[in-house]
Amino acid sequence: MMGGYVGGAGCTLGSRMHLLVFLLAVVAAGAQDDDEETEPSVPQPFNPREAIAQLAQYDHAHPGFLQGVAIWIAIGVVLYIIALTGLLYSEIRTCLVVRDRDFRVRLLHTQACLPGSRLADLKENENALLAPRAYITFAMTLLFVVAIAAFMFPLCDVFTIIGLPSGPCLLMLTIGALLAAICTVSGWMALVWSCTRPYAAFVLASVSLFGQLLVPTGNLLLILVWIMAAGMGGMLYFYYLPGMYSDKQWARPGWMQDVGVMSVSFDPKEWSNSFSRSYEAHEAEISKDEELSIPSSYQ
């Protein structure tokens, strides 16, 4: 599909590009009107037809323009898929480990099994499996930032061509992409944990939903309110309250849930060691599964 978009540049794909410019220009026209309200003269209304005509004229004079747009979009798509694959792999594996631990806790509470050294070894092996989770999440978030910035980069040229202010492009490609990446990561994490940790997933989904509603408005006050509410709410729910209940040895209420352990170290050696321990634990798990799958008569 992307190849046809670049090579053909026909009427259908060109009209799609014009429609995209029309929608973006209408959104950006509000910012232009706000800047001109302080001037004594009456601001000129935004003309979508004129903007589309300017873009069509520029495209006719520069045949490689749509090709460049398609290349940036393709780069964004590839990076987004890589980031999404890494994030889902890490979170789904963590979710499966947490479900296994929940099952063992229920067995111990019902005295269906007794604690022993094998359970301690199993927990240690699971901790090794999840050791690089925090670093994978951080790396995939940065990759989401780059992917979203690649999606939005051609819009700066579009704004310049149709005569709209292109000054906020730098903020859009940096701060805007970062906030959009945070919304994306929290949204996918909420989806993964929705069945295992519904209350925690609701908190993550709220952060993602309100961010997707408020960040595109461009209102600095609303964005700051969302950042403060999301940061303070997340710290309170996932770190402060669980730590307080653990220190005072109180029983946790049912609505207080975690999404697995996520520990971070600033020592670069620990980063590589976490991946090494995870790989070794994964290999040991595979070897154990292979031994259990072979009947004893064939061993």
JSON list of N, CA and C in Angstrom, two decimals, residues 41-99:
[
{"chain": "A", "resi": 41, "resn": "SER", "atom": "N", "xyz": [-6.60, 44.87, 13.81]},
{"chain": "A", "resi": 41, "resn": "SER", "atom": "CA", "xyz": [-7.28, 44.52, 12.57]},
{"chain": "A", "resi": 41, "resn": "SER", "atom": "C", "xyz": [-8.06, 43.23, 12.74]},
{"chain": "A", "resi": 42, "resn": "VAL", "atom": "N", "xyz": [-9.06, 43.07, 11.88]},
{"chain": "A", "resi": 42, "resn": "VAL", "atom": "CA", "xyz": [-9.88, 41.86, 11.92]},
{"chain": "A", "resi": 42, "resn": "VAL", "atom": "C", "xyz": [-9.09, 40.72, 11.30]},
{"chain": "A", "resi": 43, "resn": "PRO", "atom": "N", "xyz": [-8.95, 39.58, 11.98]},
{"chain": "A", "resi": 43, "resn": "PRO", "atom": "CA", "xyz": [-8.17, 38.47, 11.43]},
{"chain": "A", "resi": 43, "resn": "PRO", "atom": "C", "xyz": [-8.83, 37.87, 10.20]},
{"chain": "A", "resi": 44, "resn": "GLN", "atom": "N", "xyz": [-7.97, 37.44, 9.29]},
{"chain": "A", "resi": 44, "resn": "GLN", "atom": "CA", "xyz": [-8.47, 36.80, 8.09]},
{"chain": "A", "resi": 44, "resn": "GLN", "atom": "C", "xyz": [-8.94, 35.39, 8.41]},
{"chain": "A", "resi": 45, "resn": "PRO", "atom": "N", "xyz": [-10.14, 35.02, 7.98]},
{"chain": "A", "resi": 45, "resn": "PRO", "atom": "CA", "xyz": [-10.61, 33.65, 8.24]},
{"chain": "A", "resi": 45, "resn": "PRO", "atom": "C", "xyz": [-9.81, 32.64, 7.45]},
{"chain": "A", "resi": 46, "resn": "PHE", "atom": "N", "xyz": [-9.67, 31.45, 8.05]},
{"chain": "A", "resi": 46, "resn": "PHE", "atom": "CA", "xyz": [-8.93, 30.38, 7.38]},
{"chain": "A", "resi": 46, "resn": "PHE", "atom": "C", "xyz": [-9.75, 29.83, 6.23]},
{"chain": "A", "resi": 47, "resn": "ASN", "atom": "N", "xyz": [-9.11, 29.67, 5.08]},
{"chain": "A", "resi": 47, "resn": "ASN", "atom": "CA", "xyz": [-9.78, 29.19, 3.87]},
{"chain": "A", "resi": 47, "resn": "ASN", "atom": "C", "xyz": [-9.24, 27.81, 3.53]},
{"chain": "A", "resi": 48, "resn": "PRO", "atom": "N", "xyz": [-9.99, 26.74, 3.81]},
{"chain": "A", "resi": 48, "resn": "PRO", "atom": "CA", "xyz": [-9.49, 25.39, 3.51]},
{"chain": "A", "resi": 48, "resn": "PRO", "atom": "C", "xyz": [-9.26, 25.16, 2.02]},
{"chain": "A", "resi": 49, "resn": "ARG", "atom": "N", "xyz": [-10.12, 25.73, 1.18]},
{"chain": "A", "resi": 49, "resn": "ARG", "atom": "CA", "xyz": [-9.94, 25.51, -0.27]},
{"chain": "A", "resi": 49, "resn": "ARG", "atom": "C", "xyz": [-8.64, 26.14, -0.75]},
{"chain": "A", "resi": 50, "resn": "GLU", "atom": "N", "xyz": [-8.33, 27.30, -0.23]},
{"chain": "A", "resi": 50, "resn": "GLU", "atom": "CA", "xyz": [-7.07, 27.93, -0.61]},
{"chain": "A", "resi": 50, "resn": "GLU", "atom": "C", "xyz": [-5.88, 27.11, -0.13]},
{"chain": "A", "resi": 51, "resn": "ALA", "atom": "N", "xyz": [-6.00, 26.55, 1.08]},
{"chain": "A", "resi": 51, "resn": "ALA", "atom": "CA", "xyz": [-4.91, 25.71, 1.60]},
{"chain": "A", "resi": 51, "resn": "ALA", "atom": "C", "xyz": [-4.70, 24.48, 0.74]},
{"chain": "A", "resi": 52, "resn": "ILE", "atom": "N", "xyz": [-5.81, 23.85, 0.33]},
{"chain": "A", "resi": 52, "resn": "ILE", "atom": "CA", "xyz": [-5.70, 22.66, -0.53]},
{"chain": "A", "resi": 52, "resn": "ILE", "atom": "C", "xyz": [-5.11, 23.03, -1.88]},
{"chain": "A", "resi": 53, "resn": "ALA", "atom": "N", "xyz": [-5.50, 24.20, -2.40]},
{"chain": "A", "resi": 53, "resn": "ALA", "atom": "CA", "xyz": [-4.96, 24.64, -3.69]},
{"chain": "A", "resi": 53, "resn": "ALA", "atom": "C", "xyz": [-3.46, 24.90, -3.59]},
{"chain": "A", "resi": 54, "resn": "GLN", "atom": "N", "xyz": [-3.03, 25.49, -2.48]},
{"chain": "A", "resi": 54, "resn": "GLN", "atom": "CA", "xyz": [-1.60, 25.74, -2.28]},
{"chain": "A", "resi": 54, "resn": "GLN", "atom": "C", "xyz": [-0.82, 24.44, -2.19]},
{"chain": "A", "resi": 55, "resn": "LEU", "atom": "N", "xyz": [-1.39, 23.47, -1.49]},
{"chain": "A", "resi": 55, "resn": "LEU", "atom": "CA", "xyz": [-0.71, 22.18, -1.38]},
{"chain": "A", "resi": 55, "resn": "LEU", "atom": "C", "xyz": [-0.64, 21.48, -2.74]},
{"chain": "A", "resi": 56, "resn": "ALA", "atom": "N", "xyz": [-1.74, 21.54, -3.51]},
{"chain": "A", "resi": 56, "resn": "ALA", "atom": "CA", "xyz": [-1.73, 20.92, -4.83]},
{"chain": "A", "resi": 56, "resn": "ALA", "atom": "C", "xyz": [-0.71, 21.60, -5.75]},
{"chain": "A", "resi": 57, "resn": "GLN", "atom": "N", "xyz": [-0.61, 22.92, -5.67]},
{"chain": "A", "resi": 57, "resn": "GLN", "atom": "CA", "xyz": [0.36, 23.65, -6.47]},
{"chain": "A", "resi": 57, "resn": "GLN", "atom": "C", "xyz": [1.79, 23.28, -6.07]},
{"chain": "A", "resi": 58, "resn": "TYR", "atom": "N", "xyz": [2.03, 23.18, -4.77]},
{"chain": "A", "resi": 58, "resn": "TYR", "atom": "CA", "xyz": [3.37, 22.81, -4.31]},
{"chain": "A", "resi": 58, "resn": "TYR", "atom": "C", "xyz": [3.71, 21.38, -4.72]},
{"chain": "A", "resi": 59, "resn": "ASP", "atom": "N", "xyz": [2.72, 20.48, -4.66]},
{"chain": "A", "resi": 59, "resn": "ASP", "atom": "CA", "xyz": [2.95, 19.10, -5.05]},
{"chain": "A", "resi": 59, "resn": "ASP", "atom": "C", "xyz": [3.26, 19.00, -6.54]},
{"chain": "A", "resi": 60, "resn": "HIS", "atom": "N", "xyz": [2.59, 19.84, -7.34]},
{"chain": "A", "resi": 60, "resn": "HIS", "atom": "CA", "xyz": [2.85, 19.84, -8.78]},
{"chain": "A", "resi": 60, "resn": "HIS", "atom": "C", "xyz": [4.25, 20.36, -9.09]},
{"chain": "A", "resi": 61, "resn": "ALA", "atom": "N", "xyz": [4.71, 21.37, -8.31]},
{"chain": "A", "resi": 61, "resn": "ALA", "atom": "CA", "xyz": [6.04, 21.92, -8.55]},
{"chain": "A", "resi": 61, "resn": "ALA", "atom": "C", "xyz": [7.14, 21.06, -7.95]},
{"chain": "A", "resi": 62, "resn": "HIS", "atom": "N", "xyz": [6.82, 20.26, -6.94]},
{"chain": "A", "resi": 62, "resn": "HIS", "atom": "CA", "xyz": [7.80, 19.40, -6.28]},
{"chain": "A", "resi": 62, "resn": "HIS", "atom": "C", "xyz": [7.26, 17.97, -6.27]},
{"chain": "A", "resi": 63, "resn": "PRO", "atom": "N", "xyz": [7.49, 17.19, -7.32]},
{"chain": "A", "resi": 63, "resn": "PRO", "atom": "CA", "xyz": [6.92, 15.84, -7.41]},
{"chain": "A", "resi": 63, "resn": "PRO", "atom": "C", "xyz": [7.38, 14.90, -6.29]},
{"chain": "A", "resi": 64, "resn": "GLY", "atom": "N", "xyz": [8.51, 15.17, -5.67]},
{"chain": "A", "resi": 64, "resn": "GLY", "atom": "CA", "xyz": [9.00, 14.28, -4.63]},
{"chain": "A", "resi": 64, "resn": "GLY", "atom": "C", "xyz": [8.45, 14.56, -3.25]},
{"chain": "A", "resi": 65, "resn": "PHE", "atom": "N", "xyz": [7.51, 15.53, -3.16]},
{"chain": "A", "resi": 65, "resn": "PHE", "atom": "CA", "xyz": [7.00, 15.89, -1.84]},
{"chain": "A", "resi": 65, "resn": "PHE", "atom": "C", "xyz": [6.22, 14.74, -1.21]},
{"chain": "A", "resi": 66, "resn": "LEU", "atom": "N", "xyz": [5.27, 14.17, -1.95]},
{"chain": "A", "resi": 66, "resn": "LEU", "atom": "CA", "xyz": [4.48, 13.06, -1.42]},
{"chain": "A", "resi": 66, "resn": "LEU", "atom": "C", "xyz": [5.34, 11.84, -1.14]},
{"chain": "A", "resi": 67, "resn": "GLN", "atom": "N", "xyz": [6.37, 11.66, -1.95]},
{"chain": "A", "resi": 67, "resn": "GLN", "atom": "CA", "xyz": [7.28, 10.54, -1.70]},
{"chain": "A", "resi": 67, "resn": "GLN", "atom": "C", "xyz": [7.99, 10.70, -0.36]},
{"chain": "A", "resi": 68, "resn": "GLY", "atom": "N", "xyz": [8.43, 11.93, -0.06]},
{"chain": "A", "resi": 68, "resn": "GLY", "atom": "CA", "xyz": [9.06, 12.18, 1.23]},
{"chain": "A", "resi": 68, "resn": "GLY", "atom": "C", "xyz": [8.12, 11.96, 2.39]},
{"chain": "A", "resi": 69, "resn": "VAL", "atom": "N", "xyz": [6.86, 12.40, 2.22]},
{"chain": "A", "resi": 69, "resn": "VAL", "atom": "CA", "xyz": [5.86, 12.18, 3.26]},
{"chain": "A", "resi": 69, "resn": "VAL", "atom": "C", "xyz": [5.65, 10.69, 3.49]},
{"chain": "A", "resi": 70, "resn": "ALA", "atom": "N", "xyz": [5.56, 9.94, 2.40]},
{"chain": "A", "resi": 70, "resn": "ALA", "atom": "CA", "xyz": [5.35, 8.49, 2.52]},
{"chain": "A", "resi": 70, "resn": "ALA", "atom": "C", "xyz": [6.52, 7.80, 3.20]},
{"chain": "A", "resi": 71, "resn": "ILE", "atom": "N", "xyz": [7.73, 8.27, 2.94]},
{"chain": "A", "resi": 71, "resn": "ILE", "atom": "CA", "xyz": [8.91, 7.66, 3.56]},
{"chain": "A", "resi": 71, "resn": "ILE", "atom": "C", "xyz": [8.88, 7.87, 5.07]},
{"chain": "A", "resi": 72, "resn": "TRP", "atom": "N", "xyz": [8.57, 9.11, 5.51]},
{"chain": "A", "resi": 72, "resn": "TRP", "atom": "CA", "xyz": [8.49, 9.37, 6.95]},
{"chain": "A", "resi": 72, "resn": "TRP", "atom": "C", "xyz": [7.39, 8.56, 7.60]},
{"chain": "A", "resi": 73, "resn": "ILE", "atom": "N", "xyz": [6.25, 8.42, 6.94]},
{"chain": "A", "resi": 73, "resn": "ILE", "atom": "CA", "xyz": [5.17, 7.61, 7.50]},
{"chain": "A", "resi": 73, "resn": "ILE", "atom": "C", "xyz": [5.58, 6.14, 7.59]},
{"chain": "A", "resi": 74, "resn": "ALA", "atom": "N", "xyz": [6.28, 5.65, 6.57]},
{"chain": "A", "resi": 74, "resn": "ALA", "atom": "CA", "xyz": [6.74, 4.25, 6.59]},
{"chain": "A", "resi": 74, "resn": "ALA", "atom": "C", "xyz": [7.73, 4.03, 7.74]},
{"chain": "A", "resi": 75, "resn": "ILE", "atom": "N", "xyz": [8.64, 4.99, 7.95]},
{"chain": "A", "resi": 75, "resn": "ILE", "atom": "CA", "xyz": [9.58, 4.88, 9.07]},
{"chain": "A", "resi": 75, "resn": "ILE", "atom": "C", "xyz": [8.82, 4.83, 10.39]},
{"chain": "A", "resi": 76, "resn": "GLY", "atom": "N", "xyz": [7.82, 5.71, 10.53]},
{"chain": "A", "resi": 76, "resn": "GLY", "atom": "CA", "xyz": [7.03, 5.71, 11.76]},
{"chain": "A", "resi": 76, "resn": "GLY", "atom": "C", "xyz": [6.29, 4.41, 11.98]},
{"chain": "A", "resi": 77, "resn": "VAL", "atom": "N", "xyz": [5.74, 3.83, 10.91]},
{"chain": "A", "resi": 77, "resn": "VAL", "atom": "CA", "xyz": [5.01, 2.57, 11.03]},
{"chain": "A", "resi": 77, "resn": "VAL", "atom": "C", "xyz": [5.93, 1.45, 11.49]},
{"chain": "A", "resi": 78, "resn": "VAL", "atom": "N", "xyz": [7.12, 1.36, 10.88]},
{"chain": "A", "resi": 78, "resn": "VAL", "atom": "CA", "xyz": [8.06, 0.29, 11.24]},
{"chain": "A", "resi": 78, "resn": "VAL", "atom": "C", "xyz": [8.50, 0.42, 12.70]},
{"chain": "A", "resi": 79, "resn": "LEU", "atom": "N", "xyz": [8.86, 1.63, 13.11]},
{"chain": "A", "resi": 79, "resn": "LEU", "atom": "CA", "xyz": [9.28, 1.83, 14.49]},
{"chain": "A", "resi": 79, "resn": "LEU", "atom": "C", "xyz": [8.14, 1.58, 15.47]},
{"chain": "A", "resi": 80, "resn": "TYR", "atom": "N", "xyz": [6.93, 1.96, 15.10]},
{"chain": "A", "resi": 80, "resn": "TYR", "atom": "CA", "xyz": [5.78, 1.73, 15.98]},
{"chain": "A", "resi": 80, "resn": "TYR", "atom": "C", "xyz": [5.54, 0.24, 16.17]},
{"chain": "A", "resi": 81, "resn": "ILE", "atom": "N", "xyz": [5.63, -0.53, 15.10]},
{"chain": "A", "resi": 81, "resn": "ILE", "atom": "CA", "xyz": [5.42, -1.98, 15.19]},
{"chain": "A", "resi": 81, "resn": "ILE", "atom": "C", "xyz": [6.49, -2.62, 16.06]},
{"chain": "A", "resi": 82, "resn": "ILE", "atom": "N", "xyz": [7.74, -2.20, 15.90]},
{"chain": "A", "resi": 82, "resn": "ILE", "atom": "CA", "xyz": [8.83, -2.76, 16.72]},
{"chain": "A", "resi": 82, "resn": "ILE", "atom": "C", "xyz": [8.60, -2.43, 18.20]},
{"chain": "A", "resi": 83, "resn": "ALA", "atom": "N", "xyz": [8.25, -1.18, 18.48]},
{"chain": "A", "resi": 83, "resn": "ALA", "atom": "CA", "xyz": [8.01, -0.78, 19.87]},
{"chain": "A", "resi": 83, "resn": "ALA", "atom": "C", "xyz": [6.83, -1.52, 20.47]},
{"chain": "A", "resi": 84, "resn": "LEU", "atom": "N", "xyz": [5.77, -1.66, 19.70]},
{"chain": "A", "resi": 84, "resn": "LEU", "atom": "CA", "xyz": [4.58, -2.36, 20.20]},
{"chain": "A", "resi": 84, "resn": "LEU", "atom": "C", "xyz": [4.87, -3.83, 20.45]},
{"chain": "A", "resi": 85, "resn": "THR", "atom": "N", "xyz": [5.63, -4.46, 19.56]},
{"chain": "A", "resi": 85, "resn": "THR", "atom": "CA", "xyz": [5.97, -5.87, 19.74]},
{"chain": "A", "resi": 85, "resn": "THR", "atom": "C", "xyz": [6.80, -6.09, 21.01]},
{"chain": "A", "resi": 86, "resn": "GLY", "atom": "N", "xyz": [7.81, -5.24, 21.22]},
{"chain": "A", "resi": 86, "resn": "GLY", "atom": "CA", "xyz": [8.63, -5.37, 22.42]},
{"chain": "A", "resi": 86, "resn": "GLY", "atom": "C", "xyz": [7.84, -5.12, 23.69]},
{"chain": "A", "resi": 87, "resn": "LEU", "atom": "N", "xyz": [6.98, -4.11, 23.69]},
{"chain": "A", "resi": 87, "resn": "LEU", "atom": "CA", "xyz": [6.19, -3.81, 24.88]},
{"chain": "A", "resi": 87, "resn": "LEU", "atom": "C", "xyz": [5.21, -4.93, 25.20]},
{"chain": "A", "resi": 88, "resn": "LEU", "atom": "N", "xyz": [4.50, -5.43, 24.19]},
{"chain": "A", "resi": 88, "resn": "LEU", "atom": "CA", "xyz": [3.53, -6.49, 24.43]},
{"chain": "A", "resi": 88, "resn": "LEU", "atom": "C", "xyz": [4.22, -7.78, 24.89]},
{"chain": "A", "resi": 89, "resn": "TYR", "atom": "N", "xyz": [5.37, -8.09, 24.31]},
{"chain": "A", "resi": 89, "resn": "TYR", "atom": "CA", "xyz": [6.08, -9.30, 24.74]},
{"chain": "A", "resi": 89, "resn": "TYR", "atom": "C", "xyz": [6.46, -9.21, 26.21]},
{"chain": "A", "resi": 90, "resn": "SER", "atom": "N", "xyz": [7.00, -8.07, 26.62]},
{"chain": "A", "resi": 90, "resn": "SER", "atom": "CA", "xyz": [7.43, -7.89, 28.01]},
{"chain": "A", "resi": 90, "resn": "SER", "atom": "C", "xyz": [6.24, -7.91, 28.97]},
{"chain": "A", "resi": 91, "resn": "GLU", "atom": "N", "xyz": [5.18, -7.19, 28.63]},
{"chain": "A", "resi": 91, "resn": "GLU", "atom": "CA", "xyz": [4.04, -7.09, 29.54]},
{"chain": "A", "resi": 91, "resn": "GLU", "atom": "C", "xyz": [3.24, -8.39, 29.61]},
{"chain": "A", "resi": 92, "resn": "ILE", "atom": "N", "xyz": [3.07, -9.07, 28.50]},
{"chain": "A", "resi": 92, "resn": "ILE", "atom": "CA", "xyz": [2.33, -10.33, 28.52]},
{"chain": "A", "resi": 92, "resn": "ILE", "atom": "C", "xyz": [3.08, -11.39, 29.32]},
{"chain": "A", "resi": 93, "resn": "ARG", "atom": "N", "xyz": [4.40, -11.44, 29.16]},
{"chain": "A", "resi": 93, "resn": "ARG", "atom": "CA", "xyz": [5.20, -12.39, 29.95]},
{"chain": "A", "resi": 93, "resn": "ARG", "atom": "C", "xyz": [5.09, -12.08, 31.44]},
{"chain": "A", "resi": 94, "resn": "THR", "atom": "N", "xyz": [5.15, -10.79, 31.79]},
{"chain": "A", "resi": 94, "resn": "THR", "atom": "CA", "xyz": [4.99, -10.40, 33.19]},
{"chain": "A", "resi": 94, "resn": "THR", "atom": "C", "xyz": [3.61, -10.76, 33.71]},
{"chain": "A", "resi": 95, "resn": "CYS", "atom": "N", "xyz": [2.59, -10.53, 32.90]},
{"chain": "A", "resi": 95, "resn": "CYS", "atom": "CA", "xyz": [1.22, -10.85, 33.31]},
{"chain": "A", "resi": 95, "resn": "CYS", "atom": "C", "xyz": [1.05, -12.34, 33.57]},
{"chain": "A", "resi": 96, "resn": "LEU", "atom": "N", "xyz": [1.65, -13.18, 32.74]},
{"chain": "A", "resi": 96, "resn": "LEU", "atom": "CA", "xyz": [1.54, -14.63, 32.92]},
{"chain": "A", "resi": 96, "resn": "LEU", "atom": "C", "xyz": [2.24, -15.07, 34.21]},
{"chain": "A", "resi": 97, "resn": "VAL", "atom": "N", "xyz": [3.39, -14.47, 34.50]},
{"chain": "A", "resi": 97, "resn": "VAL", "atom": "CA", "xyz": [4.08, -14.80, 35.74]},
{"chain": "A", "resi": 97, "resn": "VAL", "atom": "C", "xyz": [3.26, -14.40, 36.95]},
{"chain": "A", "resi": 98, "resn": "VAL", "atom": "N", "xyz": [2.65, -13.22, 36.90]},
{"chain": "A", "resi": 98, "resn": "VAL", "atom": "CA", "xyz": [1.82, -12.75, 38.01]},
{"chain": "A", "resi": 98, "resn": "VAL", "atom": "C", "xyz": [0.61, -13.65, 38.21]},
{"chain": "A", "resi": 99, "resn": "ARG", "atom": "N", "xyz": [0.01, -14.11, 37.13]},
{"chain": "A", "resi": 99, "resn": "ARG", "atom": "CA", "xyz": [-1.14, -15.03, 37.25]},
{"chain": "A", "resi": 99, "resn": "ARG", "atom": "C", "xyz": [-0.73, -16.34, 37.91]}
]
